[in-house]
Amino acid sequence: MKYSMMFSAVVMALALSACDRPTVVTPAAVVTVPVPGPAGATGATGATGAQAEKGATGETGATGNTGNTGATGYTGATGNTGAPGYTGATGSTGATGDTGAQGQRGRTGGDTVIVVPPPAR
């Protein structure tokens, strides 16, 4: 309700100020407007009001008790030992290697002495 009345007043003021009424001024209708004189002296300053007193500050409340420490929990049971792992299958045997090349034939020497030890008894 408060806003609707204010809105109506603003709309009417805008509607009336928007009307354009031409005024015709004739030389005989010219009116002389007097210029206002200087302002008068300023009045005396009023007395300052009394300051209100502050109320008393309330007391601080008591501090609450600290709660007790909780009990220590139980130690859990030891877990089961795991099963042994798979040892793996034996690998396959590798292929046989190639035969090596034949060496050079030995030479008979001139001053080489070969000593053969006697058989062990």
PDB file of C-alpha atoms in Angstrom:
ATOM      1  CA  MET A   1       0.000   0.000   0.000  1.00  0.00           C
ATOM      2  CA  LYS A   2       2.833   2.351   0.905  1.00  0.00           C
ATOM      3  CA  TYR A   3       4.562   1.871  -2.460  1.00  0.00           C
ATOM      4  CA  SER A   4       1.415   2.068  -4.565  1.00  0.00           C
ATOM      5  CA  MET A   5       0.543   5.537  -3.199  1.00  0.00           C
ATOM      6  CA  MET A   6       4.091   6.775  -3.743  1.00  0.00           C
ATOM      7  CA  PHE A   7       4.134   5.342  -7.265  1.00  0.00           C
ATOM      8  CA  SER A   8       0.817   7.048  -8.101  1.00  0.00           C
ATOM      9  CA  ALA A   9       2.101  10.415  -6.850  1.00  0.00           C
ATOM     10  CA  VAL A  10       5.271  10.147  -8.945  1.00  0.00           C
ATOM     11  CA  VAL A  11       3.322   9.152 -12.072  1.00  0.00           C
ATOM     12  CA  MET A  12       0.911  12.084 -11.682  1.00  0.00           C
ATOM     13  CA  ALA A  13       3.763  14.557 -11.134  1.00  0.00           C
ATOM     14  CA  LEU A  14       5.504  13.325 -14.286  1.00  0.00           C
ATOM     15  CA  ALA A  15       2.273  13.393 -16.280  1.00  0.00           C
ATOM     16  CA  LEU A  16       1.470  16.983 -15.273  1.00  0.00           C
ATOM     17  CA  SER A  17       5.014  18.208 -15.881  1.00  0.00           C
ATOM     18  CA  ALA A  18       5.035  16.617 -19.333  1.00  0.00           C
ATOM     19  CA  CYS A  19       2.114  18.708 -20.568  1.00  0.00           C
ATOM     20  CA  ASP A  20       3.281  21.414 -22.935  1.00  0.00           C
ATOM     21  CA  ARG A  21       0.999  24.441 -22.677  1.00  0.00           C
ATOM     22  CA  PRO A  22       2.149  27.280 -24.829  1.00  0.00           C
ATOM     23  CA  THR A  23       1.916  30.641 -23.107  1.00  0.00           C
ATOM     24  CA  VAL A  24       1.366  33.777 -25.061  1.00  0.00           C
ATOM     25  CA  VAL A  25       3.123  36.841 -23.691  1.00  0.00           C
ATOM     26  CA  THR A  26       1.788  40.184 -24.767  1.00  0.00           C
ATOM     27  CA  PRO A  27       3.715  43.417 -24.206  1.00  0.00           C
ATOM     28  CA  ALA A  28       1.037  44.651 -21.773  1.00  0.00           C
ATOM     29  CA  ALA A  29       1.249  41.464 -19.670  1.00  0.00           C
ATOM     30  CA  VAL A  30       4.961  41.815 -18.797  1.00  0.00           C
ATOM     31  CA  VAL A  31       5.398  41.669 -15.020  1.00  0.00           C
ATOM     32  CA  THR A  32       8.410  43.067 -13.206  1.00  0.00           C
ATOM     33  CA  VAL A  33       9.837  40.729 -10.572  1.00  0.00           C
ATOM     34  CA  PRO A  34      11.615  42.413  -7.648  1.00  0.00           C
ATOM     35  CA  VAL A  35      15.132  41.183  -6.766  1.00  0.00           C
ATOM     36  CA  PRO A  36      15.415  39.945  -3.158  1.00  0.00           C
ATOM     37  CA  GLY A  37      17.644  41.880  -0.738  1.00  0.00           C
ATOM     38  CA  PRO A  38      20.609  40.610   1.294  1.00  0.00           C
ATOM     39  CA  ALA A  39      20.110  37.785   3.784  1.00  0.00           C
ATOM     40  CA  GLY A  40      19.524  38.598   7.446  1.00  0.00           C
ATOM     41  CA  ALA A  41      21.834  37.816  10.386  1.00  0.00           C
ATOM     42  CA  THR A  42      22.320  34.214  11.430  1.00  0.00           C
ATOM     43  CA  GLY A  43      20.498  33.115  14.584  1.00  0.00           C
ATOM     44  CA  ALA A  44      22.179  31.927  17.803  1.00  0.00           C
ATOM     45  CA  THR A  45      23.300  28.288  18.103  1.00  0.00           C
ATOM     46  CA  GLY A  46      21.015  26.076  20.217  1.00  0.00           C
ATOM     47  CA  ALA A  47      22.144  24.365  23.431  1.00  0.00           C
ATOM     48  CA  THR A  48      23.700  20.900  23.257  1.00  0.00           C
ATOM     49  CA  GLY A  49      21.574  18.071  24.665  1.00  0.00           C
ATOM     50  CA  ALA A  50      22.586  16.113  27.763  1.00  0.00           C
ATOM     51  CA  GLN A  51      24.728  13.002  27.224  1.00  0.00           C
ATOM     52  CA  ALA A  52      23.159   9.708  28.243  1.00  0.00           C
ATOM     53  CA  GLU A  53      24.922   7.615  30.892  1.00  0.00           C
ATOM     54  CA  LYS A  54      26.361   4.240  30.068  1.00  0.00           C
ATOM     55  CA  GLY A  55      24.915   1.171  31.783  1.00  0.00           C
ATOM     56  CA  ALA A  56      27.032  -1.084  34.009  1.00  0.00           C
ATOM     57  CA  THR A  57      29.006  -3.877  32.363  1.00  0.00           C
ATOM     58  CA  GLY A  58      27.810  -7.400  33.217  1.00  0.00           C
ATOM     59  CA  GLU A  59      30.036  -9.973  34.952  1.00  0.00           C
ATOM     60  CA  THR A  60      31.930 -12.592  32.987  1.00  0.00           C
ATOM     61  CA  GLY A  61      30.447 -16.090  33.283  1.00  0.00           C
ATOM     62  CA  ALA A  62      32.338 -19.018  34.822  1.00  0.00           C
ATOM     63  CA  THR A  63      34.490 -21.251  32.608  1.00  0.00           C
ATOM     64  CA  GLY A  64      33.144 -24.789  32.028  1.00  0.00           C
ATOM     65  CA  ASN A  65      34.985 -27.996  33.092  1.00  0.00           C
ATOM     66  CA  THR A  66      37.305 -29.803  30.713  1.00  0.00           C
ATOM     67  CA  GLY A  67      36.009 -33.264  29.733  1.00  0.00           C
ATOM     68  CA  ASN A  68      37.773 -36.532  30.728  1.00  0.00           C
ATOM     69  CA  THR A  69      40.185 -38.292  28.395  1.00  0.00           C
ATOM     70  CA  GLY A  70      38.634 -41.273  26.589  1.00  0.00           C
ATOM     71  CA  ALA A  71      39.756 -44.901  27.099  1.00  0.00           C
ATOM     72  CA  THR A  72      42.448 -46.411  24.856  1.00  0.00           C
ATOM     73  CA  GLY A  73      41.110 -48.797  22.197  1.00  0.00           C
ATOM     74  CA  TYR A  74      42.001 -52.521  21.891  1.00  0.00           C
ATOM     75  CA  THR A  75      44.874 -53.759  19.730  1.00  0.00           C
ATOM     76  CA  GLY A  76      43.630 -55.673  16.687  1.00  0.00           C
ATOM     77  CA  ALA A  77      44.316 -59.386  16.086  1.00  0.00           C
ATOM     78  CA  THR A  78      47.291 -60.470  13.942  1.00  0.00           C
ATOM     79  CA  GLY A  79      46.353 -61.413  10.389  1.00  0.00           C
ATOM     80  CA  ASN A  80      46.836 -64.882   8.804  1.00  0.00           C
ATOM     81  CA  THR A  81      50.035 -65.744   6.942  1.00  0.00           C
ATOM     82  CA  GLY A  82      49.585 -65.718   3.186  1.00  0.00           C
ATOM     83  CA  ALA A  83      49.854 -68.875   1.009  1.00  0.00           C
ATOM     84  CA  PRO A  84      53.240 -69.545  -0.682  1.00  0.00           C
ATOM     85  CA  GLY A  85      53.518 -68.272  -4.242  1.00  0.00           C
ATOM     86  CA  TYR A  86      53.925 -70.356  -7.452  1.00  0.00           C
ATOM     87  CA  THR A  87      57.576 -71.287  -8.008  1.00  0.00           C
ATOM     88  CA  GLY A  88      57.349 -71.194 -11.793  1.00  0.00           C
ATOM     89  CA  ALA A  89      57.833 -73.829 -14.508  1.00  0.00           C
ATOM     90  CA  THR A  90      61.258 -75.132 -15.622  1.00  0.00           C
ATOM     91  CA  GLY A  91      62.503 -73.518 -18.801  1.00  0.00           C
ATOM     92  CA  SER A  92      63.154 -75.517 -21.997  1.00  0.00           C
ATOM     93  CA  THR A  93      66.655 -76.742 -22.880  1.00  0.00           C
ATOM     94  CA  GLY A  94      68.539 -74.570 -25.342  1.00  0.00           C
ATOM     95  CA  ALA A  95      69.628 -75.728 -28.828  1.00  0.00           C
ATOM     96  CA  THR A  96      73.049 -77.367 -29.362  1.00  0.00           C
ATOM     97  CA  GLY A  97      75.730 -75.009 -30.659  1.00  0.00           C
ATOM     98  CA  ASP A  98      77.568 -75.319 -33.979  1.00  0.00           C
ATOM     99  CA  THR A  99      80.768 -77.315 -34.252  1.00  0.00           C
ATOM    100  CA  GLY A 100      83.859 -75.124 -34.196  1.00  0.00           C
ATOM    101  CA  ALA A 101      86.325 -74.803 -37.072  1.00  0.00           C
ATOM    102  CA  GLN A 102      89.230 -77.259 -37.255  1.00  0.00           C
ATOM    103  CA  GLY A 103      92.619 -75.990 -36.092  1.00  0.00           C
ATOM    104  CA  GLN A 104      95.871 -75.980 -38.065  1.00  0.00           C
ATOM    105  CA  ARG A 105      98.020 -79.018 -38.185  1.00  0.00           C
ATOM    106  CA  GLY A 106     100.965 -79.072 -35.759  1.00  0.00           C
ATOM    107  CA  ARG A 107     104.601 -78.900 -36.896  1.00  0.00           C
ATOM    108  CA  THR A 108     107.427 -81.091 -35.811  1.00  0.00           C
ATOM    109  CA  GLY A 109     110.079 -79.107 -34.115  1.00  0.00           C
ATOM    110  CA  GLY A 110     113.797 -79.310 -34.122  1.00  0.00           C
ATOM    111  CA  ASP A 111     115.082 -78.598 -30.581  1.00  0.00           C
ATOM    112  CA  THR A 112     111.902 -79.138 -28.497  1.00  0.00           C
ATOM    113  CA  VAL A 113     112.286 -81.751 -25.688  1.00  0.00           C
ATOM    114  CA  ILE A 114     109.167 -83.370 -24.286  1.00  0.00           C
ATOM    115  CA  VAL A 115     109.478 -84.903 -20.775  1.00  0.00           C
ATOM    116  CA  VAL A 116     106.872 -87.525 -19.865  1.00  0.00           C
ATOM    117  CA  PRO A 117     106.566 -88.184 -16.127  1.00  0.00           C
ATOM    118  CA  PRO A 118     106.571 -91.785 -14.872  1.00  0.00           C
ATOM    119  CA  PRO A 119     103.181 -93.295 -13.937  1.00  0.00           C
ATOM    120  CA  ALA A 120     102.128 -92.953 -10.303  1.00  0.00           C
ATOM    121  CA  ARG A 121     102.374 -96.102  -8.133  1.00  0.00           C
TER     122      ARG A 121
END
